[in-house]
Coordinates of C-alpha atoms in Angstrom, one line a residue:
Chain A
X1 CA 177.3 24.8 -51.2
X2 CA 179.8 24.0 -48.4
X3 CA 178.9 20.9 -46.4
X4 CA 180.6 20.5 -43.0
X5 CA 181.0 16.8 -42.1
X6 CA 182.0 16.1 -38.5
X7 CA 183.1 13.0 -36.7
X8 CA 182.6 14.2 -33.2
X9 CA 184.8 13.2 -30.2
X10 CA 186.4 14.8 -27.2
X11 CA 190.0 13.8 -28.0
X12 CA 189.8 14.0 -31.7
X13 CA 187.1 15.7 -33.7
X14 CA 187.3 15.0 -37.5
X15 CA 186.0 17.6 -39.8
X16 CA 185.7 18.0 -43.6
X17 CA 184.4 21.0 -45.5
X18 CA 183.2 19.8 -48.9
X19 CA 182.5 22.1 -51.8
X20 CA 179.6 20.4 -53.5
X21 CA 179.3 23.0 -56.2
X22 CA 182.2 21.3 -57.9
X23 CA 182.0 17.9 -59.6
X24 CA 183.6 15.9 -58.2
X25 CA 183.2 17.5 -54.8
X26 CA 186.4 19.0 -53.4
X27 CA 187.5 19.0 -49.7
X28 CA 188.5 22.5 -49.1
X29 CA 189.3 21.8 -45.5
X30 CA 190.0 18.4 -43.9
X31 CA 191.5 17.6 -40.6
X32 CA 191.2 16.9 -37.0
X33 CA 190.6 19.2 -34.0
X34 CA 192.4 17.7 -31.0
X35 CA 192.3 18.5 -27.3
X36 CA 194.9 17.6 -24.7
X37 CA 193.8 14.6 -22.6
X38 CA 195.4 16.1 -19.4
X39 CA 193.0 19.1 -19.5
X40 CA 189.6 18.9 -17.7
X41 CA 186.6 18.0 -19.9
X42 CA 185.0 21.4 -19.6
X43 CA 188.1 23.2 -21.0
X44 CA 188.5 20.7 -23.7
X45 CA 184.8 21.2 -24.8
X46 CA 185.4 25.0 -24.7
X47 CA 188.4 24.4 -27.1
X48 CA 186.3 22.4 -29.5
X49 CA 183.6 25.0 -29.4
X50 CA 186.1 27.8 -30.2
X51 CA 187.5 25.7 -33.1
X52 CA 184.0 24.9 -34.4
X53 CA 182.9 28.5 -34.2
X54 CA 186.0 29.4 -36.2
X55 CA 185.0 27.0 -39.0
X56 CA 181.5 28.5 -39.1
X57 CA 183.0 32.0 -39.2
X58 CA 185.7 31.2 -41.8
X59 CA 183.5 29.3 -44.3
X60 CA 179.9 29.9 -45.5
X61 CA 178.6 26.5 -44.4
X62 CA 175.3 25.5 -45.8
X63 CA 174.7 22.2 -43.9
X64 CA 176.2 20.2 -41.1
X65 CA 176.3 16.5 -41.4
X66 CA 177.0 14.1 -38.6
X67 CA 177.0 10.3 -38.1
X68 CA 174.4 9.2 -35.6
X69 CA 176.1 6.6 -33.4
X70 CA 173.8 4.6 -31.1
X71 CA 175.2 1.1 -31.2
X72 CA 178.5 -0.5 -30.5
X73 CA 179.6 2.2 -28.1
X74 CA 179.5 2.2 -24.3
X75 CA 177.8 4.8 -22.1
X76 CA 181.1 6.6 -21.3
X77 CA 181.9 7.0 -25.0
X78 CA 178.3 8.0 -25.9
X79 CA 178.4 10.7 -23.2
X80 CA 181.7 12.1 -24.5
X81 CA 180.6 12.0 -28.2
X82 CA 177.4 13.6 -27.1
X83 CA 179.2 16.4 -25.3
X84 CA 181.2 17.2 -28.4
X85 CA 178.4 16.8 -30.9
X86 CA 176.0 18.9 -28.8
X87 CA 178.3 21.9 -29.1
X88 CA 178.6 21.5 -32.8
X89 CA 174.9 21.0 -33.5
X90 CA 174.0 24.0 -31.4
X91 CA 176.6 26.2 -33.2
X92 CA 174.9 25.3 -36.5
X93 CA 171.4 25.7 -35.3
X94 CA 172.1 29.1 -33.9
X95 CA 173.1 30.1 -37.4
X96 CA 170.0 28.5 -38.9
X97 CA 172.2 26.0 -40.7
X98 CA 170.4 22.7 -41.3
X99 CA 171.8 19.7 -39.3
X100 CA 171.4 16.3 -40.8
X101 CA 172.3 13.0 -39.1
X102 CA 173.0 9.8 -40.9
X103 CA 173.3 6.3 -39.6
X104 CA 176.7 4.5 -40.0
X105 CA 175.1 2.2 -42.6
X106 CA 173.9 5.2 -44.7
X107 CA 177.4 6.7 -44.6
X108 CA 179.0 3.4 -45.7
X109 CA 176.4 2.8 -48.3
X110 CA 176.8 6.3 -49.8
X111 CA 180.6 6.1 -49.9
X112 CA 181.3 2.5 -50.8
X113 CA 178.1 1.2 -52.2
X114 CA 177.4 -1.3 -49.4
X115 CA 176.3 -0.7 -45.8
X116 CA 178.6 -3.3 -44.3
X117 CA 181.9 -1.8 -45.5
X118 CA 184.8 -1.7 -43.0
X119 CA 186.9 1.4 -42.1
X120 CA 189.6 0.5 -44.6
X121 CA 187.1 0.5 -47.5
X122 CA 185.6 3.8 -46.3
X123 CA 189.0 5.4 -46.1
X124 CA 190.0 4.1 -49.5
X125 CA 186.8 5.3 -51.2
X126 CA 187.0 8.7 -49.5
X127 CA 190.5 9.0 -50.9
X128 CA 189.3 8.1 -54.4
X129 CA 186.2 10.3 -54.3
X130 CA 188.1 13.3 -53.2
X131 CA 191.0 12.6 -55.5
X132 CA 193.5 12.7 -52.6
X133 CA 197.0 11.4 -53.0
X134 CA 197.1 9.7 -49.6
X135 CA 194.4 8.5 -47.3
X136 CA 193.3 11.1 -44.7
X137 CA 194.8 10.4 -41.2
X138 CA 193.8 9.9 -38.5
X139 CA 190.7 7.9 -39.5
X140 CA 188.5 10.6 -37.8
X141 CA 189.2 13.0 -40.7
X142 CA 188.3 10.3 -43.3
X143 CA 185.1 9.6 -41.3
X144 CA 184.2 13.2 -41.4
X145 CA 184.7 13.4 -45.1
X146 CA 182.6 10.2 -45.5
X147 CA 179.6 11.8 -43.7
X148 CA 180.0 15.0 -45.8
X149 CA 180.1 12.9 -49.0
X150 CA 177.0 11.0 -47.7
X151 CA 175.1 14.2 -47.3
X152 CA 176.2 15.4 -50.7
X153 CA 174.9 12.1 -52.2
X154 CA 171.6 12.4 -50.3
X155 CA 171.2 16.0 -51.5
X156 CA 171.4 14.9 -55.1
X157 CA 174.8 16.5 -55.6
X158 CA 176.7 14.4 -58.0
X159 CA 179.8 12.8 -56.6
X160 CA 181.8 10.7 -59.0
X161 CA 185.2 9.2 -58.6
X162 CA 188.0 11.0 -60.5
Chain B
X1 CA 179.4 32.6 -3.9
X2 CA 176.7 31.5 -6.3
X3 CA 176.9 27.9 -7.3
X4 CA 175.0 26.7 -10.3
X5 CA 173.8 23.1 -10.0
X6 CA 172.5 21.5 -13.2
X7 CA 170.7 18.3 -13.9
X8 CA 171.3 18.2 -17.7
X9 CA 168.8 16.8 -20.2
X10 CA 167.5 17.6 -23.6
X11 CA 163.8 17.7 -22.7
X12 CA 164.2 19.0 -19.2
X13 CA 167.3 20.6 -17.8
X14 CA 167.0 21.3 -14.0
X15 CA 168.9 24.2 -12.6
X16 CA 169.5 25.8 -9.2
X17 CA 171.5 28.8 -8.3
X18 CA 172.6 28.6 -4.7
X19 CA 173.8 31.5 -2.7
X20 CA 176.3 29.8 -0.4
X21 CA 177.3 33.0 1.3
X22 CA 174.2 32.7 3.4
X23 CA 173.7 30.1 6.1
X24 CA 171.6 28.1 5.4
X25 CA 172.3 28.4 1.7
X26 CA 169.5 30.0 -0.3
X27 CA 168.2 29.0 -3.7
X28 CA 167.9 32.3 -5.6
X29 CA 166.9 30.6 -8.8
X30 CA 165.4 27.1 -9.1
X31 CA 163.6 25.7 -12.1
X32 CA 163.7 23.7 -15.3
X33 CA 164.6 24.7 -18.8
X34 CA 162.4 22.7 -21.2
X35 CA 162.6 22.2 -25.0
X36 CA 159.7 21.1 -27.2
X37 CA 160.1 17.5 -28.2
X38 CA 158.7 18.1 -31.7
X39 CA 161.7 20.4 -32.6
X40 CA 164.9 18.9 -34.0
X41 CA 167.7 18.1 -31.6
X42 CA 170.0 20.9 -32.9
X43 CA 167.4 23.6 -32.3
X44 CA 166.6 22.3 -28.9
X45 CA 170.3 22.3 -28.0
X46 CA 170.6 25.9 -29.2
X47 CA 167.6 26.8 -27.0
X48 CA 169.3 25.2 -24.0
X49 CA 172.5 27.0 -24.8
X50 CA 170.7 30.4 -25.0
X51 CA 169.0 29.7 -21.6
X52 CA 172.3 28.7 -20.0
X53 CA 174.2 31.7 -21.4
X54 CA 171.4 33.8 -19.9
X55 CA 172.0 32.3 -16.5
X56 CA 175.7 33.0 -16.7
X57 CA 175.0 36.6 -17.8
X58 CA 172.4 37.3 -15.2
X59 CA 174.2 35.8 -12.2
X60 CA 177.8 36.0 -11.1
X61 CA 178.3 32.3 -10.9
X62 CA 181.4 31.1 -9.1
X63 CA 181.1 27.3 -9.8
X64 CA 179.2 24.9 -11.9
X65 CA 178.3 21.5 -10.4
X66 CA 176.9 18.6 -12.3
X67 CA 176.1 15.0 -11.6
X68 CA 178.3 12.5 -13.4
X69 CA 176.0 9.8 -14.7
X70 CA 177.7 6.7 -16.1
X71 CA 175.6 3.8 -14.9
X72 CA 172.0 2.9 -15.2
X73 CA 171.4 4.8 -18.4
X74 CA 171.3 3.5 -22.0
X75 CA 173.5 4.8 -24.8
X76 CA 170.7 7.0 -26.3
X77 CA 170.1 8.7 -22.9
X78 CA 173.9 9.1 -22.4
X79 CA 174.2 10.7 -25.8
X80 CA 171.4 13.2 -25.1
X81 CA 172.5 14.0 -21.6
X82 CA 176.0 14.4 -23.0
X83 CA 174.8 16.8 -25.6
X84 CA 173.1 19.1 -23.1
X85 CA 175.9 18.9 -20.5
X86 CA 178.6 19.6 -23.0
X87 CA 177.0 23.0 -23.9
X88 CA 176.7 23.9 -20.2
X89 CA 180.3 22.8 -19.3
X90 CA 181.7 24.7 -22.2
X91 CA 179.8 27.9 -21.3
X92 CA 181.3 27.8 -17.8
X93 CA 184.8 26.9 -19.0
X94 CA 184.8 29.8 -21.5
X95 CA 184.2 32.1 -18.5
X96 CA 186.9 30.4 -16.4
X97 CA 184.3 29.2 -14.0
X98 CA 185.3 25.9 -12.3
X99 CA 183.3 22.9 -13.3
X100 CA 182.9 20.1 -10.7
X101 CA 181.3 16.7 -11.3
X102 CA 180.0 14.5 -8.5
X103 CA 178.9 10.9 -8.6
X104 CA 175.2 10.2 -7.8
X105 CA 176.4 8.6 -4.6
X106 CA 178.3 11.7 -3.5
X107 CA 175.2 13.8 -4.2
X108 CA 172.9 11.5 -2.2
X109 CA 175.4 11.3 0.6
X110 CA 175.8 15.0 0.9
X111 CA 172.1 15.8 0.9
X112 CA 170.6 12.9 2.8
X113 CA 173.6 11.4 4.7
X114 CA 173.6 8.1 2.9
X115 CA 174.7 7.2 -0.6
X116 CA 171.8 4.8 -1.3
X117 CA 169.0 7.3 -0.8
X118 CA 166.1 7.3 -3.2
X119 CA 164.7 10.2 -5.2
X120 CA 161.9 10.7 -2.7
X121 CA 164.4 11.2 0.2
X122 CA 166.6 13.5 -1.9
X123 CA 163.6 15.6 -2.8
X124 CA 162.5 15.8 0.8
X125 CA 166.0 16.8 2.1
X126 CA 166.4 19.4 -0.6
X127 CA 163.1 20.9 0.5
X128 CA 164.2 21.0 4.1
X129 CA 167.7 22.2 3.5
X130 CA 166.5 25.1 1.3
X131 CA 163.6 25.8 3.6
X132 CA 161.1 25.5 0.8
X133 CA 157.3 25.2 1.4
X134 CA 156.8 22.6 -1.3
X135 CA 159.1 20.1 -3.0
X136 CA 160.6 21.4 -6.2
X137 CA 158.8 19.9 -9.2
X138 CA 159.7 18.4 -11.6
X139 CA 162.3 16.2 -9.9
X140 CA 165.0 17.6 -12.3
X141 CA 164.8 20.9 -10.4
X142 CA 165.3 19.1 -7.0
X143 CA 168.2 17.1 -8.5
X144 CA 169.9 20.3 -9.7
X145 CA 169.5 21.7 -6.2
X146 CA 170.9 18.5 -4.7
X147 CA 174.1 18.7 -6.8
X148 CA 174.5 22.4 -5.9
X149 CA 174.1 21.6 -2.2
X150 CA 176.6 18.7 -2.7
X151 CA 179.1 21.2 -4.1
X152 CA 178.5 23.6 -1.2
X153 CA 179.1 20.8 1.3
X154 CA 182.3 19.7 -0.5
X155 CA 183.5 23.3 -0.5
X156 CA 183.2 23.5 3.3
X157 CA 180.2 25.9 3.0
X158 CA 178.0 25.2 6.0
X159 CA 174.6 24.0 5.0
X160 CA 172.3 23.3 7.9
X161 CA 168.6 22.5 7.9
X162 CA 166.4 25.4 8.9

């Protein structure tokens, strides 16, 4: 199954499509969708929507995994993360693709083995688990991979370091 | 021109389509889109998206007006308002329909004449300005009408009480 992990944001939206039928799981797509900050919000959201629809059309995605962020962000950030994530969640639901949200702690726990890991450790473990030569940059791509790996772990798909 | 005013939310999404070519402006559609709270968020967002796409298909909408809420709400509310508003803004932008956001103060000022008006006063003035027999219920519908009227006022469309 292909799992789409997303780290939603208006300026940068990290995504990772994980092939969980292979062991260890393989990232068949990994990157960041960006929108120009000088464009108005509505147009930027339409761009993200088009990019996301493209991912759903290009890959047979079986599940969408996102990180549920409710702490440590301000209202402005929450609003803009919400705007981006809403589009992505609706795109999945319209296709009857299950949407699963994980807490930041669940994601860290699944990837590093402890819920209080920092961004560095998450990035390092994502790199190892996916057998990448270099750490995914920007961090949004690594975070998207982490939540996809978290979903794989919670779905009893074996993910072992290479 | 038809102006679509929206008061976005996941449980209740107020909307008002205002015909600003008439004087006073006429609400040709006014209501609330609701989603069942026992459904998962992604499916509820897909329902809102379908409803909103329907409005854009049924009416030749020339502008989308929303209230920009950044204060007095918590992160959870901001996230869920963001999720609903993102879908609606993207739907407009994809159709090249201008999206305009107003602050709560601008909306109150435009409708009641003072920026510190309360919900009661806004509801009452919306009822008068639109020549309605009863106040729109729930308040989300009145709030959507208020932001549509605010946009009409800011676009130099004459809006006078009947």
